[in-house]
Structures are given as C-alpha cells and as structure tokens.
XYZ file of C-alpha atoms in Angstrom:
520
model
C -16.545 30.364 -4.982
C -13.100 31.550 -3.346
C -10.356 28.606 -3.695
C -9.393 28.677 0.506
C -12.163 28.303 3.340
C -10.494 31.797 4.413
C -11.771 34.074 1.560
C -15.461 32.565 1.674
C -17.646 35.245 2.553
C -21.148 37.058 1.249
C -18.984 39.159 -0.863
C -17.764 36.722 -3.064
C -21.311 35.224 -4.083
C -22.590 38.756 -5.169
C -20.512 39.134 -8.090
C -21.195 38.916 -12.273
C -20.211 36.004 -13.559
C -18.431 36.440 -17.206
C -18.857 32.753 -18.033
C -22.591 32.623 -16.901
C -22.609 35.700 -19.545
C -20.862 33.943 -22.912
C -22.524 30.833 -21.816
C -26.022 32.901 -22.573
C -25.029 34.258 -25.872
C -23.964 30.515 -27.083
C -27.268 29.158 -25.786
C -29.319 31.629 -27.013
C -27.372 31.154 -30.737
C -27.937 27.423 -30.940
C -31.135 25.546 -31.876
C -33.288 23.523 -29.105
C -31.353 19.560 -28.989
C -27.732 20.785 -29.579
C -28.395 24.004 -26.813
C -29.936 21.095 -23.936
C -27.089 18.931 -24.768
C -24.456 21.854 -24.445
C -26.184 23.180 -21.250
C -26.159 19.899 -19.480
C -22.479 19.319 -20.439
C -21.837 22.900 -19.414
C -23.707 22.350 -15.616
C -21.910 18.852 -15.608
C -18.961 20.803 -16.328
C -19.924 23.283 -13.590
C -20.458 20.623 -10.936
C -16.645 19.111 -11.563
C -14.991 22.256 -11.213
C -17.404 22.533 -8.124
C -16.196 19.656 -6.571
C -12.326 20.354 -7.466
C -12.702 23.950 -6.004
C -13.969 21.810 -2.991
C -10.733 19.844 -2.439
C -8.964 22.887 -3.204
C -10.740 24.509 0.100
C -9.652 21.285 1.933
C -6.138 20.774 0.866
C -5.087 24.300 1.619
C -6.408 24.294 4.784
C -5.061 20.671 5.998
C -1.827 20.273 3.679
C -1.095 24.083 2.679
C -1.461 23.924 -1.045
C -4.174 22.882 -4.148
C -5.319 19.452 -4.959
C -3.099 18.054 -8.118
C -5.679 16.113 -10.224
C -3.158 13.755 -11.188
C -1.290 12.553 -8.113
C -3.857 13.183 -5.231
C -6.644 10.813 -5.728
C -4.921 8.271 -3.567
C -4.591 11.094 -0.511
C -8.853 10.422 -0.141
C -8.295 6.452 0.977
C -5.351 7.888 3.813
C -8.458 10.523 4.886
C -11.010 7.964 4.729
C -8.802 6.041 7.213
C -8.097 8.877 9.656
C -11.641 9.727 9.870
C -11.878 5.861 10.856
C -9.209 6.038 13.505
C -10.506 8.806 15.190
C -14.413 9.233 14.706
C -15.032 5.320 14.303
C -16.091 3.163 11.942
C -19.714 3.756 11.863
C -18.941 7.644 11.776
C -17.142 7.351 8.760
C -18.980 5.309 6.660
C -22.211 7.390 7.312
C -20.404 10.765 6.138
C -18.674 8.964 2.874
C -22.322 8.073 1.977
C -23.274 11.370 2.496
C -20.690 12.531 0.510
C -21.059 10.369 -2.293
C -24.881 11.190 -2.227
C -24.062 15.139 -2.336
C -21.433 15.004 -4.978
C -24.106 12.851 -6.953
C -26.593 15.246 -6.452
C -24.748 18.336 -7.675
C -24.216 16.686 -11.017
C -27.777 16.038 -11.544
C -29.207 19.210 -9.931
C -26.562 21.597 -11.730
C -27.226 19.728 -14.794
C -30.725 20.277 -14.685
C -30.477 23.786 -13.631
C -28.581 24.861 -16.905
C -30.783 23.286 -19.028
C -33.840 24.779 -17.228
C -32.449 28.016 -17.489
C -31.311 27.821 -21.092
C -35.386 27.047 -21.898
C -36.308 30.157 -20.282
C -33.717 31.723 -22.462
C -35.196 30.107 -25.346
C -38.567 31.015 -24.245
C -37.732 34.925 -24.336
C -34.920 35.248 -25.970
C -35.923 39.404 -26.546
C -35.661 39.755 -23.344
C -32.926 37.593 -22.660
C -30.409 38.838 -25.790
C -31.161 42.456 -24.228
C -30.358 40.974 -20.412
C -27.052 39.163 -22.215
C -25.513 42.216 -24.241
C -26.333 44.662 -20.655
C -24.888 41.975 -18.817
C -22.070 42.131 -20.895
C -21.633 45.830 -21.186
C -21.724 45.881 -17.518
C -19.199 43.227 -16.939
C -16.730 44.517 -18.758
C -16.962 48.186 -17.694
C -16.496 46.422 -13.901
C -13.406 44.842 -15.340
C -12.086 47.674 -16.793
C -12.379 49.806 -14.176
C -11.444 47.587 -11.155
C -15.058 48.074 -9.924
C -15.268 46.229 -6.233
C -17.892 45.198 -3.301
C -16.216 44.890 -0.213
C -12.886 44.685 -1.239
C -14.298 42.202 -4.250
C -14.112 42.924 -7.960
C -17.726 42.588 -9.100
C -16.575 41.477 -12.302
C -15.532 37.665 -11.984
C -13.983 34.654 -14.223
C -13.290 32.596 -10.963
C -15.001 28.938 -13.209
C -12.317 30.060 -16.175
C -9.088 30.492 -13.945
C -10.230 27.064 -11.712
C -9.935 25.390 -15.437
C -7.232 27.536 -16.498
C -5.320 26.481 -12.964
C -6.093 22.928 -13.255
C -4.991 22.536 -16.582
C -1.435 23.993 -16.425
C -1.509 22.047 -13.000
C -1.421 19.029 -14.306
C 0.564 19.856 -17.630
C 3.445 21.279 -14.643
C 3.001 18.042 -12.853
C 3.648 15.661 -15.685
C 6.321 18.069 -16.896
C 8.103 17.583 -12.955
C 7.678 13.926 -13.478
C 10.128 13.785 -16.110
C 12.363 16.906 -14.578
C 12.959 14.728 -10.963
C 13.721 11.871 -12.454
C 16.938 12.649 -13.903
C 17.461 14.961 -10.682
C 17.235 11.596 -8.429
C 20.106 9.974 -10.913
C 22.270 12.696 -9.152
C 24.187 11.840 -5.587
C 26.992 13.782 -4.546
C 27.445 10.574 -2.603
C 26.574 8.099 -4.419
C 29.926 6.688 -5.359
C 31.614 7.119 -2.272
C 33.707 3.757 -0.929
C 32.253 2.581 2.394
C 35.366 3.489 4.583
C 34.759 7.316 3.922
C 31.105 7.409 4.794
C 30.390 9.480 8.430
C 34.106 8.160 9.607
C 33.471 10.847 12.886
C 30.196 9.046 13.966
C 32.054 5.047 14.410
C 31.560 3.777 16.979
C 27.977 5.891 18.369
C 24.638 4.883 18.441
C 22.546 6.980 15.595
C 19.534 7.637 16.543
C 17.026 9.525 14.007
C 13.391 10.553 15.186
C 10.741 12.415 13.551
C 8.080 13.435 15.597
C 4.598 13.775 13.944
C 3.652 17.358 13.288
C 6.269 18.964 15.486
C 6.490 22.480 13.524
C 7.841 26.145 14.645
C 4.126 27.117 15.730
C 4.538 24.922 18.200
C 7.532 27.151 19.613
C 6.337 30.498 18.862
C 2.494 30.427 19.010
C 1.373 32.563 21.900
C -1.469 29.606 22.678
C 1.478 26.523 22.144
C 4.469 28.186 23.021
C 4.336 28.658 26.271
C 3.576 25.191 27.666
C 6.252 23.903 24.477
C 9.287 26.523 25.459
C 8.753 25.478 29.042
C 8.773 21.270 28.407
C 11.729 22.467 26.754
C 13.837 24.222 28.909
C 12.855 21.651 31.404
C 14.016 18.677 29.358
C 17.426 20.781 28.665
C 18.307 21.657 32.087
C 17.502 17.633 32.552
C 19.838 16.183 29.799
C 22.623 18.566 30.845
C 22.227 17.122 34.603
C 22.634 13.810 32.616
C 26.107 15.411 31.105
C 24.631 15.440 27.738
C 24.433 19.156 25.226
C 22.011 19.757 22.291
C 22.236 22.242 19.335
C 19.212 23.259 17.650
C 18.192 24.892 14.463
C 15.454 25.327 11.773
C 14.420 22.913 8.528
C 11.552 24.052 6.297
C 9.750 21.001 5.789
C 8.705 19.836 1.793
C 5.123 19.241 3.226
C 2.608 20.986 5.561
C -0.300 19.430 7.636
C 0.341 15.981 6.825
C 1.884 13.417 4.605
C 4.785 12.605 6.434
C 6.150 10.636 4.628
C 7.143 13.381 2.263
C 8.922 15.281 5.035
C 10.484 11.899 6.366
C 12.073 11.079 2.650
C 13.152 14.903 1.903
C 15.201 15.194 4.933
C 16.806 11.423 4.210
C 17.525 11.637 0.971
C 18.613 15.224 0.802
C 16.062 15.390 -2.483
C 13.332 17.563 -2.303
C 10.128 15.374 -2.488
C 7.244 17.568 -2.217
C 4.129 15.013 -4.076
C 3.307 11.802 -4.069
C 5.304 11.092 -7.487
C 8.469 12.396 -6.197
C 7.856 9.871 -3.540
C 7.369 7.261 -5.886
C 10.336 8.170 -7.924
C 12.695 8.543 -5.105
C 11.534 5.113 -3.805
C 12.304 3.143 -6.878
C 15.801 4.789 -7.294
C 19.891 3.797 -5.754
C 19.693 7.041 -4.319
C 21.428 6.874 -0.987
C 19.282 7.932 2.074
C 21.157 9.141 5.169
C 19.901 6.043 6.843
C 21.724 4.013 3.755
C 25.074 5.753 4.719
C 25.220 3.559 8.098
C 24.645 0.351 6.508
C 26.086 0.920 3.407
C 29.307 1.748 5.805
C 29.626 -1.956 7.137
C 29.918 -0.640 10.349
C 26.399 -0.219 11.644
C 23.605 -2.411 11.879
C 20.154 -0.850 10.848
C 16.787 -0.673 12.343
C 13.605 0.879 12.268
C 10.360 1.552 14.937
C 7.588 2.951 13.351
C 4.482 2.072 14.910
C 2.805 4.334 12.260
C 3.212 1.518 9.660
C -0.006 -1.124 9.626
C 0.339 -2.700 6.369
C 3.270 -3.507 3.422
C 6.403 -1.505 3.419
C 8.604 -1.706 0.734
C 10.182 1.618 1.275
C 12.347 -0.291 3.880
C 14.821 -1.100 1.351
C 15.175 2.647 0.365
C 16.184 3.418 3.772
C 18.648 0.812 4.302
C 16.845 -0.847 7.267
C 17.932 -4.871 8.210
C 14.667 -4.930 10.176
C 11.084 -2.784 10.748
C 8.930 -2.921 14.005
C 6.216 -1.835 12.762
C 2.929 -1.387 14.663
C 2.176 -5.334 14.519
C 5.490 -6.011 16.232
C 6.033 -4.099 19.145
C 3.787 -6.638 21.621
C 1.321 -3.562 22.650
C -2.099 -4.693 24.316
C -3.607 -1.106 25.247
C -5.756 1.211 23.505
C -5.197 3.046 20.317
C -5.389 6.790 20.781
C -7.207 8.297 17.858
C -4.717 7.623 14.921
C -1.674 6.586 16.945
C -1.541 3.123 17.377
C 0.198 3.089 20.882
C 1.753 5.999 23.029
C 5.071 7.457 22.256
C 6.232 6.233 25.859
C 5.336 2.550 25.051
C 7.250 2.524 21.756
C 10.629 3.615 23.090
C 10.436 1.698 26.014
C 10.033 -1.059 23.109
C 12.999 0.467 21.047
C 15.055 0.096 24.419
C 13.617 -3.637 25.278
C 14.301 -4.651 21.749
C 17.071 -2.811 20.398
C 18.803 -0.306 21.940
C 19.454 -2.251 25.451
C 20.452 -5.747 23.478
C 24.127 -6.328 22.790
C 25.566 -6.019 19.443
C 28.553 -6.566 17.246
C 28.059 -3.650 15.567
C 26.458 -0.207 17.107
C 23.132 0.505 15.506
C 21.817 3.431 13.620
C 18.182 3.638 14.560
C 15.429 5.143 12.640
C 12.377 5.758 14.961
C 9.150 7.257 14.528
C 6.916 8.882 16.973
C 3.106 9.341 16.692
C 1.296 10.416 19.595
C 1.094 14.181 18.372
C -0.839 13.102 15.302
C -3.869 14.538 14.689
C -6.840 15.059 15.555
C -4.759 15.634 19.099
C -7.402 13.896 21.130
C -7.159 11.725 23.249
C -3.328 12.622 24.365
C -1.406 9.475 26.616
C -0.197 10.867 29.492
C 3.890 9.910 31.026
C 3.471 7.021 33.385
C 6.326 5.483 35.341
C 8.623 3.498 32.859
C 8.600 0.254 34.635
C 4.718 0.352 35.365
C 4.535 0.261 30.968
C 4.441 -3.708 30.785
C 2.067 -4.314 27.528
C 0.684 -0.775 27.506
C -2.907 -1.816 29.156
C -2.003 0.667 31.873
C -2.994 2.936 28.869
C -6.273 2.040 28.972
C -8.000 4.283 31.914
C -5.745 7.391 30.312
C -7.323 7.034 27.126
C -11.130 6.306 28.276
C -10.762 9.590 30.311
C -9.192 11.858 27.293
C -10.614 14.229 25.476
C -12.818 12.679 22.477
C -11.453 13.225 19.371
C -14.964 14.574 17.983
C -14.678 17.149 20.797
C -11.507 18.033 19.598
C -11.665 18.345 15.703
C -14.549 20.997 16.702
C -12.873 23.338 18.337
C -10.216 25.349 16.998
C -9.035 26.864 20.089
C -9.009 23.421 21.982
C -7.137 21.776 19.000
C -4.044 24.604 19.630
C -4.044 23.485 23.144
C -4.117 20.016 22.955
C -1.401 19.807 19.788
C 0.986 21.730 22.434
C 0.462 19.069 24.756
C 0.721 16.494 22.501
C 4.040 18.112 21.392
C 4.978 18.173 24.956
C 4.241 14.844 25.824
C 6.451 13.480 22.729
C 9.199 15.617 23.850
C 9.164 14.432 27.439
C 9.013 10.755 26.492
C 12.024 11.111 23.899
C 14.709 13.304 25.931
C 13.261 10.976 29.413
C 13.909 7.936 27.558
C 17.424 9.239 26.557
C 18.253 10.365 30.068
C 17.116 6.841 31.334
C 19.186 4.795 28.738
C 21.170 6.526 26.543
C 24.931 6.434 27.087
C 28.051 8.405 26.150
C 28.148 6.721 22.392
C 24.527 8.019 21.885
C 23.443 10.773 19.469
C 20.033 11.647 18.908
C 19.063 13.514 16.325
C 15.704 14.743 15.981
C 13.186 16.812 14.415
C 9.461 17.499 13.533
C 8.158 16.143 10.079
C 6.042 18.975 9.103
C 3.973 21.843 10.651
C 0.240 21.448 11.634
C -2.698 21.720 9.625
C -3.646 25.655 9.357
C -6.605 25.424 11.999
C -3.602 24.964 14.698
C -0.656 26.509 13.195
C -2.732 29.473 11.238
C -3.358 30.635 7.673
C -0.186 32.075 7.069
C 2.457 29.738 8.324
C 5.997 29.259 7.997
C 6.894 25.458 6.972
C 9.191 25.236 9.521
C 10.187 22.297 11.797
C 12.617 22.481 14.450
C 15.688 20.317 14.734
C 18.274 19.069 17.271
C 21.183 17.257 17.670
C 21.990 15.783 21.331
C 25.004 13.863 22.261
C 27.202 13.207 25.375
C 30.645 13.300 23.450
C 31.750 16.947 22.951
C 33.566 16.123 19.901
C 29.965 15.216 18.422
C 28.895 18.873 18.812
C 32.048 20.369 18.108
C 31.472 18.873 14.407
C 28.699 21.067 14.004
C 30.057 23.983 15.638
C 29.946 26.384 13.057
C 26.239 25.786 11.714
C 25.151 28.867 13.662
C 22.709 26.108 15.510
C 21.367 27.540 19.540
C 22.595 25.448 22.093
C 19.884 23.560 23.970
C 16.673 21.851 22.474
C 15.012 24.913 21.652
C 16.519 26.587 18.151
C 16.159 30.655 18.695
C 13.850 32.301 16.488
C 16.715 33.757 14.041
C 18.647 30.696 14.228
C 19.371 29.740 10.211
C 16.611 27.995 8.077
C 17.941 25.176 5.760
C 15.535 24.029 3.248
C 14.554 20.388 4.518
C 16.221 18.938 2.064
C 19.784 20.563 2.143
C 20.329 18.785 5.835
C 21.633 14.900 4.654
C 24.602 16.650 2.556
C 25.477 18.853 5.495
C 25.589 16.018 7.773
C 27.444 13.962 5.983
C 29.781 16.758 5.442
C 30.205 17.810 9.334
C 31.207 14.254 10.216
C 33.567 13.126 7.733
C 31.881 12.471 4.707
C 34.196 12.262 0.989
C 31.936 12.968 -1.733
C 32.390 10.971 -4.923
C 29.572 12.059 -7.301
C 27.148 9.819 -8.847
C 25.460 10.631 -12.239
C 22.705 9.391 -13.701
C-alpha cells in the first residue's frame, strides 16, 4: 500500500512482497505452536502498520505530512468533532462505530489469515520451500535490476520502510522535544525594558487577524483566483477611497490544512512550532509573543475575539490577552455554519460593539480570529447590511438555504469554489468593517493561518499564506518600506517569502523595537 491517497493505484498491489518472502522461510523453519504464535503476531503486526499507513494516507492529504505516533493521537478527538459540526451528530457517531468495527476486524481477519496460510505452508512445505527460495531468487533479481510494472518496481519492502519510517519518526520526535526546548529559552527580545518595545506604533490601534485557511491557492488557483484577485482589487480600490494604503507580501505557514493553532503561535512568537509538542512547549514558556509586546509595553490594553474557542483556554496568558470573547461571549442567537460558530460579519460587528467603538485609556492591541472559511466550506454566510446584524438570527434563512456541507465534502471541484467564496466573504467583511469604523490610528494587520487541505489547494502546494499590513498614517507604511512588500491587499506572485516564523522579529524591528537578548 502507497503512503498518499495519490500513488494508490492497481500497480502498486501487483508487486512481490520481500517480507511476505522471509516471513515464509521463518515459518516454514519453526515447529507447529511457536510458528501459529509468530504468524498471528506477524498478521497483528501487519494490521498496525495497516492502520498507521492509513493515517498516513489521511494526514498527507488534509495536513500535508505523516502521522507522528507520538504526538498525533489527540488530532482524532479535534476530527471527531469536525465531523460533528458539519455532518451532525448522528452522522458521526455511526461512521466512528464503523470505524472502530473495521479496524477491529482487520486485526482478527489478518491475524487469522497468517496463521491459515502458515498451515498450508506446513502442510506442503516441498512445495512451499521450492515456492519460497523461487520467490526469493526472483525478488531479488527484480531488485537488482530495477525491474518495474507501470512505472512500479515489482520488487517491494513497502511493510519494512513503514516500520523503518515510524521508528526513526518517533526517535526524531523525542529527539526535537529536547532540541526546542532550549531553542524557546532564546528571545532576542526577551529582556528588552518596556519603553523600547514597538515605540513607532503608540498611540494606534493594533489590530491582528488570522483568517482560517486563507493560503496562496487561493490567489493563484485558476478555479479560486479569479473570484479572490477580484474581491481584492475591489476591497483595495475601497480602502484607498477611505484614504487608507496596504502592503502585502508572502509567509510560509509552519502547518498545512489545518491546526491553526500552529500557524497562529509560529507567526506570534517568531518560533517555529510545527507539532503539537512545540505547541505545548512554547505555551508553558516566558517567551514573548508579539501580542505580549503591547501589554508588556504598559501602553496598550489587550484583547482577544475568537469565536473559534468553545471550551478552556489557557493559552491566553501566552499571548498577553487582559480578556477573551470567545464563542460563549459574543451574544450570537443564529445558526452555526458547519464548524464556524457564527459568521465572520457578526463577530466584528461584535469586536466593534464591544471593543473597538468603547472608549479607552489606553489604545488596544486586538487579536481577532476569523472562521467562516473553515472547512468543509459549506454552508458560506452571505454580507448582510451591518445594522440589520442585531443577534445574528437574520443568519438563519442564509444558512438553511446553503449548500450542505455533505454536498460539499463530496465534491472536489465544488469544494475549490466554495473555499474561494468563503475566502471572499472573510475578506469583504474584514476590509468593510475597517472602512466602516476604523480610523486614522488603526492598523490592521492580517494574514491567512495556513493553506487548504490538498483536495482544494492540490497535491503539490506551496505553504504559503498571504499577508498585509493596512493603515491610514503614511508613516505606518513608510516603516516597512523597504520589505520589498506590493502595495495593495494582494502580494504579487514574486513578492519575498519569509518563513512564518521570521515575521514577529521583523516587526518589531520596522517599528522601533531594541533588542536585549534573553537566554535560557
């Protein structure tokens, strides 16, 4: 079995197995109780590696790289959920049964089929030491010579290198454990005195947004980009109408078809934090996130909006944020749309009622995140006229008339389409809301978290995410003047890449920044 959905084809099922091969010489070597033990440990065996190859499959083609047998157990619970949110409950429960009941089922039916086979080995073992040594001639004259059906070598060790793979896997992963911890100890600015944190932003209203799955596909795909470049040389033309200017450029995110989070922590912490440990790690550290600057500063107040968050979130502290909305706290009545918990629309219109439009001492350095491009893309809220929002019921006839997320999921084509107008809708409701209310001591900075999964962004990918800054003060965009950023919200296609996490130092940097290292 091929390790990506991809590669599976005929081809790769025809092909001579070397383990099958030793395992037949060892079998047909031992007497009868030790060879049935051996064989059902060896189709036991078979079955896990089964079922690992299996997640590999998955995790390529929804988060762009292998299942880590150590950290990613906790990643099934999160998919378990999302199935919830957007197929139901009833839906979900009914194919994790299934599930279980397969999984059980190869065990006990690859177990059996070893030690069936290894009795008819017994049985005529003549014949069978003859079949075992040919077998073996032939496998390794196929090796030897590169031998190949349809662009497959017919010789194969695929069971071996899934063990091999997994093994040093896990052996790298504990090895990075112990690696990223002492790299977290390290903060250019972690010892820098208040009064020379981001001393060219006082005064201005930060405002950071991530928007869910908002990746360069969705700029350059010939099925996306078109309805995407247009939203966003609409919404440009709009904000410069409104006397504000945005530069855009390129981040390459430190995940890929989900777990946001990841992306969300690399760009903040200017650490790279590519698995769940990382995360952990990062979390439990004095590292200073670029949210952390502001109130570390004295001079901002701190908030966040993430209607994304439904249960316990310690990571607040991390980020430096006074106070969380999260999706409990923002008063919304209408439907949930798949995943999302409320439109995009609804929660900035929330961020303005509850934040941004209040008066305070201090500005505010915002951390907001937006949701409605989520997947499964289905059904997508649609713009409605801001002071018709109220509760968000007026949601409720746009979502019973979308497209079902079932429908969706099927259909590759119709899952390109409707991310793009996902994207588009997120887009419009961000740069609309900061024509509405923004004002001259507003920057927004904003960017996607991570591409989408490969069905909608395709097999071979870039990890990019696009990124803009947009202000009304020149001076704000003069700071970042020589980054080599395009002007408007759309970054040009050989505009410079930054690795993801590289951004937070820059930033600090462009606006003032002293660095006083911190060492672990």
């Amino acid at each position: 079995m091929p390790a990506t959905i991809v590669d599976l084809g005929p081809a790769k099922f025809f092909r001579l197995p070397g383990e099958a091969i030793v395992g037949a010489a060892i079998l047909l070597a031992l007497p009868r109780k030790p060879r049935v033990v051996l064989a059902a440990a060896s189709g036991v065996a078979l079955a896990a590696l089964t079922v690992l190859n299996w997640l590999d499959m998955g995790f390529k083609q929804y988060l762009g790289r292998t299942f880590n047998l150590v950290l990613d157990w906790s990643l099934l619970g999160d998919a378990q959920s999302y199935l919830e949110d957007s197929l139901g409950r009833a839906a979900t429960l009914a194919a994790t049964a299934g599930l279980i009941v397969l999984v059980l089922l190869l065990f006990a039916s690859l177990a059996y089929a070893v030690v069936r086979l290894s009795n008819v080995l017994a049985r005529h073992s003549a014949t069978a030491t003859r079949g075992t040594l040919i077998a073996g001639v032939v496998w390794i004259t196929c090796s030897s010579f590169g031998v190949q059906l349809a662009g497959v070598p017919l010789a194969a060790d695929s069971a071996a290198v899934t063990l091999q793979s997994q093994t040093e896997r896990v052996s790298d992963t504990l090895k990075d454990e112990a690696e990223f911890q002492k790299v977290a100890k390290v903060d250019a600015f972690g010892a820098t005195p208040p009064a020379q944190l981001v001393p060219d932003l006082r005064g201005k209203d930060m405002i950071f947004t991530f928007i869910e799955s908002y990746g360069r596909s969705a700029i350059e795909d010939p099925i996306m980009a078109p309805g995407v470049d247009k939203t966003l040389a609409v919404r440009t033309e709009a904000l410069k109408k409104a006397g504000y200017h945005a530069k855009s450029g390129w981040l390459t995110s430190a995940t890929y078809g989900g777990s946001s989070w990841l992306g969300h922590s690399t760009t903040l912490s200017g650490l790279w934090v590519s698995n769940q440990q990382r995360y952990r790690t990062v979390m439990a550290s004095d590292h200073l996130s670029l949210t952390k600057v502001f109130k570390k500063s004295g001079a901002w107040d701190t908030v966040g909006v993430m209607p994304g968050v439904q249960k316990g979130w310690p990571e607040q502290s991390f980020f430096g944020l006074d106070k969380v909305y999260n999706a409990f706290k923002l008063g919304y009545k209408g439907p949930k749309f798949s995943w999302s918990t409320m439109p995009d629309q609804y929660t900035l219109e929330q961020f303005q009622q509850r934040v941004h439009g209040k008066k305070h001492d201090k500005p505010m350095m915002s951390e907001v995140i937006l949701t409605s491009s989520h997947q499964p893309w289905g059904p997508i809220p649609k713009m409605v006229g801001w002071d018709e929002l109220g509760d968000g019921s007026i949601f409720k006839g746009i979502e019973a008339a979308g497209n079902k997320p079932a429908d969706v999921i099927a259909d590759t084509t119709k899952s390109r389409q409707e991310y793009g107008k996902s994207i588009q809708y997120s887009v419009t409701a961000l740069t609309e809301w900061l024509e509405r209310y923004g004002s001259k001591d507003t920057v927004l900075v904003f960017l996607g978290d991570h591409q989408p999964i490969a069905r909608v962004s395709g097999n071979h990918a870039s990890r990019d995410v696009p990124i803009s800054i947009v202000a009304k003060d020149p001076k704000v965009l003069d700071k970042i003047g020589d980054w080599g950023w395009s002007d408007g919200l759309r970054p040009a296609h050989d505009a410079p890449v930054w690795k993801m996490n590289l951004f937070r130092d820059r930033f600090l940097t462009a606006y003032g920044s002293t660095p006083h290292p911190k060492k672990g």
